[in-house]
Amino acid sequence: QVQLVESGGGSVQAGGSLRLSCVVSGLTISSYCMGWFRQAPGKEREGVASIYTGATYYRDEGRFTISQDNAKNTLYLQMESLKPEDTSMYYCAADPRPSRCSIMRDFVYWGQGTQVTVSS
């Protein structure tokens, strides 16, 4: 059974930082395209960042960094200089198709999400 469990969300002021974690069981993340997505109320879900065999992809460059610890089977998202518009539910996802990483769409496995709220 595949499980993805996010943590690390919370409430921060604009300009602050957070690091999200996603502990994965039931699959080996080094063999999967792994990604972070977010969805704000009333908006479509969007890809934030993805990673596969060291190659990384970002929706917007500069403030977020995706990484993974294969020994811990854990995915991370370091978020810096947070803005109120970053407020969303953030989801961790996995897909066995490397091609999903560049387009950040239609991942197979999903976590339950962790809420990030940025106040001005």
PDB file of C-alpha atoms in Angstrom:
ATOM      1  CA  GLN A   1       0.000   0.000   0.000  1.00  0.00           C
ATOM      2  CA  VAL A   2       1.425   3.352  -1.041  1.00  0.00           C
ATOM      3  CA  GLN A   3       1.262   6.176   1.475  1.00  0.00           C
ATOM      4  CA  LEU A   4       2.497   9.737   1.221  1.00  0.00           C
ATOM      5  CA  VAL A   5       2.306  11.778   4.411  1.00  0.00           C
ATOM      6  CA  GLU A   6       3.043  15.489   4.321  1.00  0.00           C
ATOM      7  CA  SER A   7       4.032  17.652   7.254  1.00  0.00           C
ATOM      8  CA  GLY A   8       5.640  20.997   7.956  1.00  0.00           C
ATOM      9  CA  GLY A   9       2.869  23.336   6.935  1.00  0.00           C
ATOM     10  CA  GLY A  10       1.728  26.170   9.152  1.00  0.00           C
ATOM     11  CA  SER A  11       1.123  29.884   9.417  1.00  0.00           C
ATOM     12  CA  VAL A  12       3.924  32.337   8.716  1.00  0.00           C
ATOM     13  CA  GLN A  13       4.273  35.993   7.930  1.00  0.00           C
ATOM     14  CA  ALA A  14       5.219  37.219   4.500  1.00  0.00           C
ATOM     15  CA  GLY A  15       8.945  36.875   3.956  1.00  0.00           C
ATOM     16  CA  GLY A  16       9.160  33.830   6.174  1.00  0.00           C
ATOM     17  CA  SER A  17      10.249  30.286   5.380  1.00  0.00           C
ATOM     18  CA  LEU A  18       8.892  26.787   5.737  1.00  0.00           C
ATOM     19  CA  ARG A  19      10.159  23.325   4.915  1.00  0.00           C
ATOM     20  CA  LEU A  20       7.621  20.740   3.928  1.00  0.00           C
ATOM     21  CA  SER A  21       8.340  17.042   4.258  1.00  0.00           C
ATOM     22  CA  CYS A  22       6.691  14.028   2.669  1.00  0.00           C
ATOM     23  CA  VAL A  23       7.415  10.604   4.116  1.00  0.00           C
ATOM     24  CA  VAL A  24       6.671   7.892   1.588  1.00  0.00           C
ATOM     25  CA  SER A  25       6.023   4.200   2.095  1.00  0.00           C
ATOM     26  CA  GLY A  26       5.103   1.474  -0.349  1.00  0.00           C
ATOM     27  CA  LEU A  27       7.348   2.727  -3.161  1.00  0.00           C
ATOM     28  CA  THR A  28      10.953   3.792  -3.596  1.00  0.00           C
ATOM     29  CA  ILE A  29      11.075   7.502  -4.340  1.00  0.00           C
ATOM     30  CA  SER A  30      14.378   7.260  -6.200  1.00  0.00           C
ATOM     31  CA  SER A  31      12.568   5.302  -8.914  1.00  0.00           C
ATOM     32  CA  TYR A  32       9.635   7.683  -9.225  1.00  0.00           C
ATOM     33  CA  CYS A  33       8.999  11.172 -10.412  1.00  0.00           C
ATOM     34  CA  MET A  34       8.189  13.033  -7.195  1.00  0.00           C
ATOM     35  CA  GLY A  35       6.410  16.337  -7.045  1.00  0.00           C
ATOM     36  CA  TRP A  36       4.867  19.048  -4.938  1.00  0.00           C
ATOM     37  CA  PHE A  37       1.559  20.593  -5.920  1.00  0.00           C
ATOM     38  CA  ARG A  38      -0.694  23.180  -4.358  1.00  0.00           C
ATOM     39  CA  GLN A  39      -4.317  24.151  -4.521  1.00  0.00           C
ATOM     40  CA  ALA A  40      -5.908  27.291  -3.143  1.00  0.00           C
ATOM     41  CA  PRO A  41      -9.655  27.561  -2.527  1.00  0.00           C
ATOM     42  CA  GLY A  42     -11.502  28.145  -5.776  1.00  0.00           C
ATOM     43  CA  LYS A  43      -8.421  27.557  -7.888  1.00  0.00           C
ATOM     44  CA  GLU A  44      -7.079  24.648  -9.884  1.00  0.00           C
ATOM     45  CA  ARG A  45      -4.308  22.509  -8.530  1.00  0.00           C
ATOM     46  CA  GLU A  46      -0.917  23.504  -9.898  1.00  0.00           C
ATOM     47  CA  GLY A  47       2.488  21.943  -9.937  1.00  0.00           C
ATOM     48  CA  VAL A  48       5.124  23.661  -7.834  1.00  0.00           C
ATOM     49  CA  ALA A  49       8.214  21.519  -8.303  1.00  0.00           C
ATOM     50  CA  SER A  50       9.232  18.003  -9.285  1.00  0.00           C
ATOM     51  CA  ILE A  51      12.320  15.837  -9.207  1.00  0.00           C
ATOM     52  CA  TYR A  52      13.555  12.686 -10.913  1.00  0.00           C
ATOM     53  CA  THR A  53      17.058  11.203 -10.696  1.00  0.00           C
ATOM     54  CA  GLY A  54      18.427  14.556  -9.637  1.00  0.00           C
ATOM     55  CA  ALA A  55      16.782  16.603 -12.362  1.00  0.00           C
ATOM     56  CA  THR A  56      14.490  19.281 -10.953  1.00  0.00           C
ATOM     57  CA  TYR A  57      11.664  21.258 -12.475  1.00  0.00           C
ATOM     58  CA  TYR A  58      10.002  24.362 -11.090  1.00  0.00           C
ATOM     59  CA  ARG A  59       6.863  26.302 -11.868  1.00  0.00           C
ATOM     60  CA  ASP A  60       8.646  29.490 -10.827  1.00  0.00           C
ATOM     61  CA  GLU A  61      12.359  29.698 -10.258  1.00  0.00           C
ATOM     62  CA  GLY A  62      14.049  31.132  -7.223  1.00  0.00           C
ATOM     63  CA  ARG A  63      12.104  30.810  -3.980  1.00  0.00           C
ATOM     64  CA  PHE A  64      11.392  27.083  -3.678  1.00  0.00           C
ATOM     65  CA  THR A  65      13.806  24.154  -3.630  1.00  0.00           C
ATOM     66  CA  ILE A  66      12.783  20.525  -4.001  1.00  0.00           C
ATOM     67  CA  SER A  67      15.016  17.759  -2.694  1.00  0.00           C
ATOM     68  CA  GLN A  68      14.846  14.186  -1.550  1.00  0.00           C
ATOM     69  CA  ASP A  69      16.578  11.895   0.909  1.00  0.00           C
ATOM     70  CA  ASN A  70      16.524   8.451  -0.643  1.00  0.00           C
ATOM     71  CA  ALA A  71      17.768   6.770   2.529  1.00  0.00           C
ATOM     72  CA  LYS A  72      14.761   8.159   4.386  1.00  0.00           C
ATOM     73  CA  ASN A  73      12.421   7.827   1.407  1.00  0.00           C
ATOM     74  CA  THR A  74      11.397  11.407   2.084  1.00  0.00           C
ATOM     75  CA  LEU A  75      10.710  14.354  -0.196  1.00  0.00           C
ATOM     76  CA  TYR A  76      11.201  17.979   0.855  1.00  0.00           C
ATOM     77  CA  LEU A  77      10.190  21.420  -0.301  1.00  0.00           C
ATOM     78  CA  GLN A  78      12.119  24.358   1.119  1.00  0.00           C
ATOM     79  CA  MET A  79      10.133  27.553   0.692  1.00  0.00           C
ATOM     80  CA  GLU A  80      11.736  30.955   1.160  1.00  0.00           C
ATOM     81  CA  SER A  81      10.463  34.535   0.964  1.00  0.00           C
ATOM     82  CA  LEU A  82       6.894  33.369   1.233  1.00  0.00           C
ATOM     83  CA  LYS A  83       4.123  35.589  -0.091  1.00  0.00           C
ATOM     84  CA  PRO A  84       0.416  35.704   0.779  1.00  0.00           C
ATOM     85  CA  GLU A  85      -0.334  34.284  -2.678  1.00  0.00           C
ATOM     86  CA  ASP A  86       1.568  31.130  -1.670  1.00  0.00           C
ATOM     87  CA  THR A  87      -1.268  30.327   0.730  1.00  0.00           C
ATOM     88  CA  SER A  88      -2.593  26.915  -0.326  1.00  0.00           C
ATOM     89  CA  MET A  89      -2.913  23.285   0.584  1.00  0.00           C
ATOM     90  CA  TYR A  90       0.340  21.645  -0.495  1.00  0.00           C
ATOM     91  CA  TYR A  91       0.385  18.067  -1.718  1.00  0.00           C
ATOM     92  CA  CYS A  92       3.130  15.550  -2.283  1.00  0.00           C
ATOM     93  CA  ALA A  93       2.721  13.215  -5.262  1.00  0.00           C
ATOM     94  CA  ALA A  94       4.485  10.356  -7.008  1.00  0.00           C
ATOM     95  CA  ASP A  95       4.355   8.898 -10.512  1.00  0.00           C
ATOM     96  CA  PRO A  96       6.253   6.015 -12.116  1.00  0.00           C
ATOM     97  CA  ARG A  97       6.498   7.849 -15.470  1.00  0.00           C
ATOM     98  CA  PRO A  98       9.496  10.186 -15.667  1.00  0.00           C
ATOM     99  CA  SER A  99       7.686  12.235 -18.290  1.00  0.00           C
ATOM    100  CA  ARG A 100       5.286  13.481 -15.628  1.00  0.00           C
ATOM    101  CA  CYS A 101       8.062  15.521 -14.043  1.00  0.00           C
ATOM    102  CA  SER A 102       8.495  18.059 -16.805  1.00  0.00           C
ATOM    103  CA  ILE A 103       4.775  18.630 -17.244  1.00  0.00           C
ATOM    104  CA  MET A 104       3.741  18.196 -13.577  1.00  0.00           C
ATOM    105  CA  ARG A 105       0.383  16.688 -14.334  1.00  0.00           C
ATOM    106  CA  ASP A 106      -1.690  13.571 -13.664  1.00  0.00           C
ATOM    107  CA  PHE A 107       0.407  11.970 -10.966  1.00  0.00           C
ATOM    108  CA  VAL A 108      -0.799   8.588  -9.750  1.00  0.00           C
ATOM    109  CA  TYR A 109      -0.198   8.707  -5.990  1.00  0.00           C
ATOM    110  CA  TRP A 110      -1.123  11.590  -3.693  1.00  0.00           C
ATOM    111  CA  GLY A 111      -0.837  12.566  -0.072  1.00  0.00           C
ATOM    112  CA  GLN A 112      -3.535  14.238   1.999  1.00  0.00           C
ATOM    113  CA  GLY A 113      -1.876  17.634   2.005  1.00  0.00           C
ATOM    114  CA  THR A 114      -0.529  20.143   4.482  1.00  0.00           C
ATOM    115  CA  GLN A 115      -1.853  23.692   4.792  1.00  0.00           C
ATOM    116  CA  VAL A 116       0.419  26.684   4.295  1.00  0.00           C
ATOM    117  CA  THR A 117      -0.943  30.099   5.255  1.00  0.00           C
ATOM    118  CA  VAL A 118       1.065  33.268   4.671  1.00  0.00           C
ATOM    119  CA  SER A 119      -0.136  36.502   6.210  1.00  0.00           C
ATOM    120  CA  SER A 120       0.826  39.975   5.087  1.00  0.00           C
TER     121      SER A 120
END
